[in-house]
Amino acid sequence: MADIILNRLAKVYPGGVRALSDLDLTVRDGEFFALLGPSGCGKSTLLRTLAGLEEATGGSVHIAGQDVTALPPGDRDIAMVFQDYALFPHMTVHENIAYPLKIKKVGKGERAAKARETADELGLGHLGERRPGQLSGGQQQRAALARAMACHPRVFLFDEPLSNLDARMRLEARTFLKKLQRELGVTTVFVTHDQAEALAMADRVAVMESGALRQVGTPTEVFRRP
Ligand code: ADP
Ligand code: ADP
């Protein structure tokens, strides 16, 4: 049960910007949860704090019943896909996918097999020896996803992963991601500023404003006009 439970989670950056103000939220096991809100409202900070890339300055994060508030990123059973994909430019697709497994000290043969298998699953089998610079935007997005999947995390965090794709690719990627999430049963938190994207993909939605959660509910509840 990979629930994510935030209890009065707070983040104040050095210098005094209060990016997260005492958030209380439960994301349920296997749920696809979208975070919406204007630029600067704290969406990325929330994801980065869940991932352990930023340290909370107050409150706690529990994942699957475990207090992970002080755990480093590698110990959290979480994978994050960034807006710019953050692939390693000097590594091939296979090496990129295998990298998190290397960090987890998985042996070389098993790493290579797992990377090939995951690349195949995402339709990248024929591109394994290419470097990110030799891939299209959609292919880079899939490679980033493959890298995230290879460790079988129980939680996926996505920071606007579709925003660099053209309109047609974005529609395809939406369907693909949603299907994948359903098949894997992974708890997913997805940042977007696109209401249509949230409506198409999310089980529930939270709207953030100035570091706080203004509304939480199903897309129909949240987007219903008053
Ligand atoms: P969003 O992802 O919704 O655009 P962010 O989480 O990036 O919002 O930012 C929330 C607030 O925190 C903004 O006021 C932003 O300027 C500030 N902020 C983000 N990152 C840092 C940082 N590393 N240092 C100081 N302030 C930051
Ligand atoms: P987004 O809007 O997609 O969340 P930003 O462009 O706001 O991203 O931020 C990009 C990077 O700059 C992030 O790593 C964020 O932490 C950092 N950042 C954002 N605002 C500030 C700030 N006021 N001071 C320092 N770093 C910041």
mmCIF file of C-alpha atoms and ligand atoms in Angstrom:
data_model
loop_
_atom_site.group_PDB
_atom_site.id
_atom_site.type_symbol
_atom_site.label_atom_id
_atom_site.label_comp_id
_atom_site.label_asym_id
_atom_site.label_seq_id
_atom_site.Cartn_x
_atom_site.Cartn_y
_atom_site.Cartn_z
ATOM 1 C CA MET A 1 0.000 0.000 0.000
ATOM 2 C CA ALA A 2 1.974 2.997 -1.260
ATOM 3 C CA ASP A 3 -0.158 5.781 0.184
ATOM 4 C CA ILE A 4 1.542 9.153 0.468
ATOM 5 C CA ILE A 5 0.555 11.073 3.590
ATOM 6 C CA LEU A 6 1.592 14.690 4.107
ATOM 7 C CA ASN A 7 1.177 16.050 7.580
ATOM 8 C CA ARG A 8 1.583 19.837 7.936
ATOM 9 C CA LEU A 9 4.378 19.701 5.379
ATOM 10 C CA ALA A 10 6.250 23.006 5.144
ATOM 11 C CA LYS A 11 9.145 24.364 3.105
ATOM 12 C CA VAL A 12 10.733 27.755 3.640
ATOM 13 C CA TYR A 13 13.714 28.406 1.358
ATOM 14 C CA PRO A 14 16.839 30.044 2.738
ATOM 15 C CA GLY A 15 16.117 33.726 2.282
ATOM 16 C CA GLY A 16 12.565 33.321 3.527
ATOM 17 C CA VAL A 17 10.336 32.305 0.592
ATOM 18 C CA ARG A 18 7.557 30.168 2.093
ATOM 19 C CA ALA A 19 6.947 27.734 -0.774
ATOM 20 C CA LEU A 20 4.800 25.182 1.147
ATOM 21 C CA SER A 21 2.516 26.189 4.022
ATOM 22 C CA ASP A 22 1.561 23.301 6.307
ATOM 23 C CA LEU A 23 0.068 20.964 3.687
ATOM 24 C CA ASP A 24 -2.183 18.101 4.748
ATOM 25 C CA LEU A 25 -2.906 15.613 1.974
ATOM 26 C CA THR A 26 -3.328 11.896 1.411
ATOM 27 C CA VAL A 27 -2.657 10.411 -2.015
ATOM 28 C CA ARG A 28 -4.103 6.904 -2.057
ATOM 29 C CA ASP A 29 -2.358 3.727 -3.123
ATOM 30 C CA GLY A 30 -2.446 3.367 -6.921
ATOM 31 C CA GLU A 31 -4.032 6.763 -7.423
ATOM 32 C CA PHE A 32 -3.195 9.111 -10.324
ATOM 33 C CA PHE A 33 -3.114 12.501 -8.620
ATOM 34 C CA ALA A 34 -2.662 15.789 -10.531
ATOM 35 C CA LEU A 35 -1.263 18.976 -9.006
ATOM 36 C CA LEU A 36 -2.376 22.152 -10.720
ATOM 37 C CA GLY A 37 -1.729 25.824 -10.120
ATOM 38 C CA PRO A 38 -0.079 28.940 -11.484
ATOM 39 C CA SER A 39 3.672 29.285 -11.906
ATOM 40 C CA GLY A 40 5.381 29.902 -8.572
ATOM 41 C CA CYS A 41 2.615 28.358 -6.403
ATOM 42 C CA GLY A 42 4.910 25.591 -5.125
ATOM 43 C CA LYS A 43 4.191 22.562 -7.346
ATOM 44 C CA SER A 44 7.829 21.753 -8.119
ATOM 45 C CA THR A 45 8.835 22.336 -4.510
ATOM 46 C CA LEU A 46 6.194 19.864 -3.362
ATOM 47 C CA LEU A 47 7.405 17.181 -5.815
ATOM 48 C CA ARG A 48 11.045 17.791 -4.988
ATOM 49 C CA THR A 49 10.282 17.568 -1.269
ATOM 50 C CA LEU A 50 8.418 14.265 -1.812
ATOM 51 C CA ALA A 51 11.409 12.974 -3.757
ATOM 52 C CA GLY A 52 13.856 14.064 -1.069
ATOM 53 C CA LEU A 53 15.614 16.541 -3.374
ATOM 54 C CA GLU A 54 14.574 19.347 -1.016
ATOM 55 C CA GLU A 55 14.510 19.061 2.749
ATOM 56 C CA ALA A 56 11.194 19.858 4.447
ATOM 57 C CA THR A 57 11.436 22.601 7.048
ATOM 58 C CA GLY A 58 8.358 21.380 8.918
ATOM 59 C CA GLY A 59 5.869 18.529 9.078
ATOM 60 C CA SER A 60 6.300 15.054 7.652
ATOM 61 C CA VAL A 61 5.962 12.774 4.619
ATOM 62 C CA HIS A 62 4.940 9.139 5.081
ATOM 63 C CA ILE A 63 5.079 6.700 2.166
ATOM 64 C CA ALA A 64 3.606 3.226 2.571
ATOM 65 C CA GLY A 65 3.450 3.752 6.318
ATOM 66 C CA GLN A 66 7.095 4.738 6.632
ATOM 67 C CA ASP A 67 8.263 8.185 7.736
ATOM 68 C CA VAL A 68 10.573 9.199 4.867
ATOM 69 C CA THR A 69 10.863 12.860 5.853
ATOM 70 C CA ALA A 70 14.580 12.585 6.559
ATOM 71 C CA LEU A 71 15.475 9.788 4.105
ATOM 72 C CA PRO A 72 17.770 10.514 1.144
ATOM 73 C CA PRO A 73 16.244 10.210 -2.380
ATOM 74 C CA GLY A 74 17.779 6.785 -3.059
ATOM 75 C CA ASP A 75 16.018 5.218 -0.056
ATOM 76 C CA ARG A 76 12.490 6.391 -0.872
ATOM 77 C CA ASP A 77 11.214 3.874 -3.438
ATOM 78 C CA ILE A 78 10.270 6.834 -5.660
ATOM 79 C CA ALA A 79 11.160 7.728 -9.248
ATOM 80 C CA MET A 80 10.857 11.212 -10.686
ATOM 81 C CA VAL A 81 10.564 12.314 -14.315
ATOM 82 C CA PHE A 82 11.538 15.926 -14.935
ATOM 83 C CA GLN A 83 10.188 18.461 -17.405
ATOM 84 C CA ASP A 84 13.465 18.504 -19.348
ATOM 85 C CA TYR A 85 13.868 14.697 -18.795
ATOM 86 C CA ALA A 86 17.349 15.220 -17.289
ATOM 87 C CA LEU A 87 18.861 12.339 -19.297
ATOM 88 C CA PHE A 88 22.641 12.036 -19.127
ATOM 89 C CA PRO A 89 23.797 13.365 -22.510
ATOM 90 C CA HIS A 90 27.037 11.353 -22.671
ATOM 91 C CA MET A 91 25.307 8.019 -21.963
ATOM 92 C CA THR A 92 23.358 5.832 -24.394
ATOM 93 C CA VAL A 93 19.661 5.119 -23.850
ATOM 94 C CA HIS A 94 20.505 1.722 -22.350
ATOM 95 C CA GLU A 95 23.126 3.267 -20.045
ATOM 96 C CA ASN A 96 20.670 5.959 -18.957
ATOM 97 C CA ILE A 97 18.032 3.370 -18.085
ATOM 98 C CA ALA A 98 20.561 1.173 -16.258
ATOM 99 C CA TYR A 99 22.047 4.029 -14.219
ATOM 100 C CA PRO A 100 19.617 3.997 -11.240
ATOM 101 C CA LEU A 101 20.130 0.219 -11.032
ATOM 102 C CA LYS A 102 23.871 0.795 -10.832
ATOM 103 C CA ILE A 103 23.286 3.219 -7.948
ATOM 104 C CA LYS A 104 21.269 0.462 -6.272
ATOM 105 C CA LYS A 105 24.233 -1.887 -6.778
ATOM 106 C CA VAL A 106 22.446 -4.267 -9.146
ATOM 107 C CA GLY A 107 25.031 -6.427 -10.966
ATOM 108 C CA LYS A 108 26.189 -5.555 -14.489
ATOM 109 C CA GLY A 109 24.537 -8.431 -16.384
ATOM 110 C CA GLU A 110 21.201 -8.004 -14.641
ATOM 111 C CA ARG A 111 21.362 -4.225 -15.224
ATOM 112 C CA ALA A 112 21.893 -4.627 -18.934
ATOM 113 C CA ALA A 113 19.105 -7.209 -19.223
ATOM 114 C CA LYS A 114 16.694 -5.033 -17.246
ATOM 115 C CA ALA A 115 17.581 -1.946 -19.326
ATOM 116 C CA ARG A 116 16.994 -3.839 -22.589
ATOM 117 C CA GLU A 117 13.704 -5.233 -21.348
ATOM 118 C CA THR A 118 12.419 -1.827 -20.182
ATOM 119 C CA ALA A 119 13.540 -0.139 -23.413
ATOM 120 C CA ASP A 120 11.647 -2.806 -25.385
ATOM 121 C CA GLU A 121 8.513 -2.322 -23.297
ATOM 122 C CA LEU A 122 8.515 1.381 -24.164
ATOM 123 C CA GLY A 123 9.211 0.883 -27.864
ATOM 124 C CA LEU A 124 12.836 2.050 -27.615
ATOM 125 C CA GLY A 125 14.435 -1.317 -28.303
ATOM 126 C CA HIS A 126 15.983 -0.208 -31.589
ATOM 127 C CA LEU A 127 17.320 3.041 -30.063
ATOM 128 C CA GLY A 128 19.279 1.606 -27.145
ATOM 129 C CA GLU A 129 22.697 2.585 -28.433
ATOM 130 C CA ARG A 130 21.757 6.183 -29.260
ATOM 131 C CA ARG A 131 22.499 9.165 -27.056
ATOM 132 C CA PRO A 132 19.698 11.522 -25.949
ATOM 133 C CA GLY A 133 20.792 14.174 -28.484
ATOM 134 C CA GLN A 134 19.951 11.720 -31.277
ATOM 135 C CA LEU A 135 16.345 11.180 -30.122
ATOM 136 C CA SER A 136 13.113 13.080 -30.793
ATOM 137 C CA GLY A 137 11.315 14.796 -27.902
ATOM 138 C CA GLY A 138 8.831 11.945 -27.570
ATOM 139 C CA GLN A 139 11.613 9.354 -27.583
ATOM 140 C CA GLN A 140 13.517 11.279 -24.901
ATOM 141 C CA GLN A 141 10.360 11.382 -22.827
ATOM 142 C CA ARG A 142 10.020 7.602 -23.117
ATOM 143 C CA ALA A 143 13.665 7.098 -22.238
ATOM 144 C CA ALA A 144 13.181 9.204 -19.095
ATOM 145 C CA LEU A 145 10.128 7.125 -18.259
ATOM 146 C CA ALA A 146 12.040 3.893 -18.864
ATOM 147 C CA ARG A 147 14.784 5.085 -16.518
ATOM 148 C CA ALA A 148 12.131 5.813 -13.879
ATOM 149 C CA MET A 149 10.420 2.422 -14.354
ATOM 150 C CA ALA A 150 13.510 0.233 -14.326
ATOM 151 C CA CYS A 151 13.719 0.220 -10.518
ATOM 152 C CA HIS A 152 10.039 -0.719 -10.104
ATOM 153 C CA PRO A 153 9.316 2.183 -7.766
ATOM 154 C CA ARG A 154 6.052 2.248 -5.855
ATOM 155 C CA VAL A 155 5.651 5.985 -6.460
ATOM 156 C CA PHE A 156 6.064 8.003 -9.680
ATOM 157 C CA LEU A 157 6.523 11.768 -9.555
ATOM 158 C CA PHE A 158 6.115 13.692 -12.808
ATOM 159 C CA ASP A 159 7.034 17.358 -13.213
ATOM 160 C CA GLU A 160 5.219 18.483 -16.375
ATOM 161 C CA PRO A 161 6.637 15.584 -18.389
ATOM 162 C CA LEU A 162 4.545 16.329 -21.474
ATOM 163 C CA SER A 163 5.093 20.066 -21.748
ATOM 164 C CA ASN A 164 7.976 19.798 -24.224
ATOM 165 C CA LEU A 165 6.030 17.631 -26.669
ATOM 166 C CA ASP A 166 4.014 18.916 -29.618
ATOM 167 C CA ALA A 167 0.216 18.699 -29.422
ATOM 168 C CA ARG A 168 -0.112 15.351 -31.201
ATOM 169 C CA MET A 169 2.678 13.657 -29.235
ATOM 170 C CA ARG A 170 1.171 15.016 -26.040
ATOM 171 C CA LEU A 171 -2.171 13.332 -26.707
ATOM 172 C CA GLU A 172 -0.427 10.056 -27.458
ATOM 173 C CA ALA A 173 1.749 10.353 -24.376
ATOM 174 C CA ARG A 174 -1.288 11.030 -22.160
ATOM 175 C CA THR A 175 -2.979 7.801 -23.232
ATOM 176 C CA PHE A 176 0.243 5.872 -22.959
ATOM 177 C CA LEU A 177 1.141 7.161 -19.484
ATOM 178 C CA LYS A 178 -2.326 6.572 -18.132
ATOM 179 C CA LYS A 179 -2.369 2.995 -19.442
ATOM 180 C CA LEU A 180 1.081 2.316 -18.040
ATOM 181 C CA GLN A 181 0.146 3.697 -14.634
ATOM 182 C CA ARG A 182 -2.958 1.515 -14.534
ATOM 183 C CA GLU A 183 -1.041 -1.603 -15.515
ATOM 184 C CA LEU A 184 1.766 -1.006 -13.026
ATOM 185 C CA GLY A 185 -0.584 0.154 -10.250
ATOM 186 C CA VAL A 186 1.964 2.778 -9.226
ATOM 187 C CA THR A 187 0.877 5.709 -7.056
ATOM 188 C CA THR A 188 1.439 8.771 -9.254
ATOM 189 C CA VAL A 189 1.687 12.502 -8.564
ATOM 190 C CA PHE A 190 1.632 14.519 -11.757
ATOM 191 C CA VAL A 191 2.318 18.262 -11.996
ATOM 192 C CA THR A 192 0.692 20.122 -14.850
ATOM 193 C CA HIS A 193 -0.653 23.567 -15.569
ATOM 194 C CA ASP A 194 -3.001 22.122 -18.188
ATOM 195 C CA GLN A 195 -6.552 21.593 -16.931
ATOM 196 C CA ALA A 196 -7.459 19.374 -19.914
ATOM 197 C CA GLU A 197 -4.498 17.127 -19.121
ATOM 198 C CA ALA A 198 -5.596 16.778 -15.493
ATOM 199 C CA LEU A 199 -9.172 16.100 -16.574
ATOM 200 C CA ALA A 200 -8.079 13.399 -19.029
ATOM 201 C CA MET A 201 -5.699 11.600 -16.698
ATOM 202 C CA ALA A 202 -6.270 12.193 -13.010
ATOM 203 C CA ASP A 203 -8.376 10.305 -10.466
ATOM 204 C CA ARG A 204 -8.127 13.343 -8.201
ATOM 205 C CA VAL A 205 -6.783 16.851 -8.521
ATOM 206 C CA ALA A 206 -5.387 19.452 -6.127
ATOM 207 C CA VAL A 207 -5.245 23.120 -7.023
ATOM 208 C CA MET A 208 -2.366 24.963 -5.347
ATOM 209 C CA GLU A 209 -2.113 28.660 -4.693
ATOM 210 C CA SER A 210 0.701 30.448 -2.847
ATOM 211 C CA GLY A 211 2.026 27.276 -1.237
ATOM 212 C CA ALA A 212 -1.370 26.025 -0.029
ATOM 213 C CA LEU A 213 -3.951 23.539 -1.351
ATOM 214 C CA ARG A 214 -7.035 25.523 -2.336
ATOM 215 C CA GLN A 215 -9.158 22.617 -3.599
ATOM 216 C CA VAL A 216 -8.857 18.837 -3.615
ATOM 217 C CA GLY A 217 -11.308 16.497 -5.348
ATOM 218 C CA THR A 218 -12.168 14.577 -8.482
ATOM 219 C CA PRO A 219 -11.655 16.537 -11.731
ATOM 220 C CA THR A 220 -15.426 16.966 -12.132
ATOM 221 C CA GLU A 221 -15.752 18.333 -8.591
ATOM 222 C CA VAL A 222 -12.830 20.714 -8.970
ATOM 223 C CA PHE A 223 -13.533 21.950 -12.506
ATOM 224 C CA ARG A 224 -17.306 22.279 -12.138
ATOM 225 C CA ARG A 225 -18.279 25.877 -12.654
ATOM 226 C CA PRO A 226 -19.918 27.456 -9.596
HETATM 227 P P1 ADP B 1 5.931 26.091 -9.311
HETATM 228 O O1 ADP B 1 6.544 24.750 -9.523
HETATM 229 O O2 ADP B 1 4.484 26.008 -8.952
HETATM 230 O O3 ADP B 1 6.183 27.022 -10.453
HETATM 231 P P2 ADP B 1 8.029 26.437 -7.375
HETATM 232 O O4 ADP B 1 7.909 25.312 -6.411
HETATM 233 O O5 ADP B 1 9.087 26.348 -8.425
HETATM 234 O O6 ADP B 1 6.613 26.743 -8.012
HETATM 235 O O7 ADP B 1 8.286 27.769 -6.542
HETATM 236 C C1 ADP B 1 7.522 28.141 -5.394
HETATM 237 C C2 ADP B 1 8.122 29.397 -4.779
HETATM 238 O O8 ADP B 1 9.399 29.082 -4.236
HETATM 239 C C3 ADP B 1 8.361 30.514 -5.790
HETATM 240 O O9 ADP B 1 8.147 31.731 -5.101
HETATM 241 C C4 ADP B 1 9.824 30.345 -6.166
HETATM 242 O O10 ADP B 1 10.389 31.563 -6.560
HETATM 243 C C5 ADP B 1 10.428 29.841 -4.860
HETATM 244 N N1 ADP B 1 11.595 28.970 -5.065
HETATM 245 C C6 ADP B 1 11.642 27.835 -5.799
HETATM 246 N N2 ADP B 1 12.850 27.268 -5.752
HETATM 247 C C7 ADP B 1 13.594 28.065 -4.928
HETATM 248 C C8 ADP B 1 14.925 28.023 -4.475
HETATM 249 N N3 ADP B 1 15.762 27.025 -4.810
HETATM 250 N N4 ADP B 1 15.348 29.021 -3.661
HETATM 251 C C9 ADP B 1 14.527 30.010 -3.299
HETATM 252 N N5 ADP B 1 13.245 30.115 -3.690
HETATM 253 C C10 ADP B 1 12.781 29.149 -4.499
HETATM 254 P P1 ADP B 2 9.034 25.653 -12.694
HETATM 255 O O1 ADP B 2 8.295 26.942 -12.900
HETATM 256 O O2 ADP B 2 8.957 24.690 -13.838
HETATM 257 O O3 ADP B 2 8.737 25.038 -11.390
HETATM 258 P P2 ADP B 2 11.287 27.363 -12.351
HETATM 259 O O4 ADP B 2 11.680 27.878 -13.668
HETATM 260 O O5 ADP B 2 10.455 28.138 -11.398
HETATM 261 O O6 ADP B 2 10.581 25.965 -12.610
HETATM 262 O O7 ADP B 2 12.574 26.906 -11.548
HETATM 263 C C1 ADP B 2 13.638 26.235 -12.152
HETATM 264 C C2 ADP B 2 14.733 26.013 -11.107
HETATM 265 O O8 ADP B 2 15.088 27.243 -10.460
HETATM 266 C C3 ADP B 2 14.297 25.071 -9.986
HETATM 267 O O9 ADP B 2 15.390 24.227 -9.655
HETATM 268 C C4 ADP B 2 13.958 25.980 -8.820
HETATM 269 O O10 ADP B 2 14.202 25.327 -7.579
HETATM 270 C C5 ADP B 2 14.908 27.138 -9.043
HETATM 271 N N1 ADP B 2 14.298 28.391 -8.574
HETATM 272 C C6 ADP B 2 13.062 28.850 -8.839
HETATM 273 N N2 ADP B 2 12.825 30.014 -8.220
HETATM 274 C C7 ADP B 2 13.961 30.312 -7.552
HETATM 275 C C8 ADP B 2 14.348 31.403 -6.708
HETATM 276 N N3 ADP B 2 13.530 32.399 -6.425
HETATM 277 N N4 ADP B 2 15.601 31.377 -6.213
HETATM 278 C C9 ADP B 2 16.425 30.362 -6.472
HETATM 279 N N5 ADP B 2 16.120 29.309 -7.259
HETATM 280 C C10 ADP B 2 14.905 29.278 -7.778
#
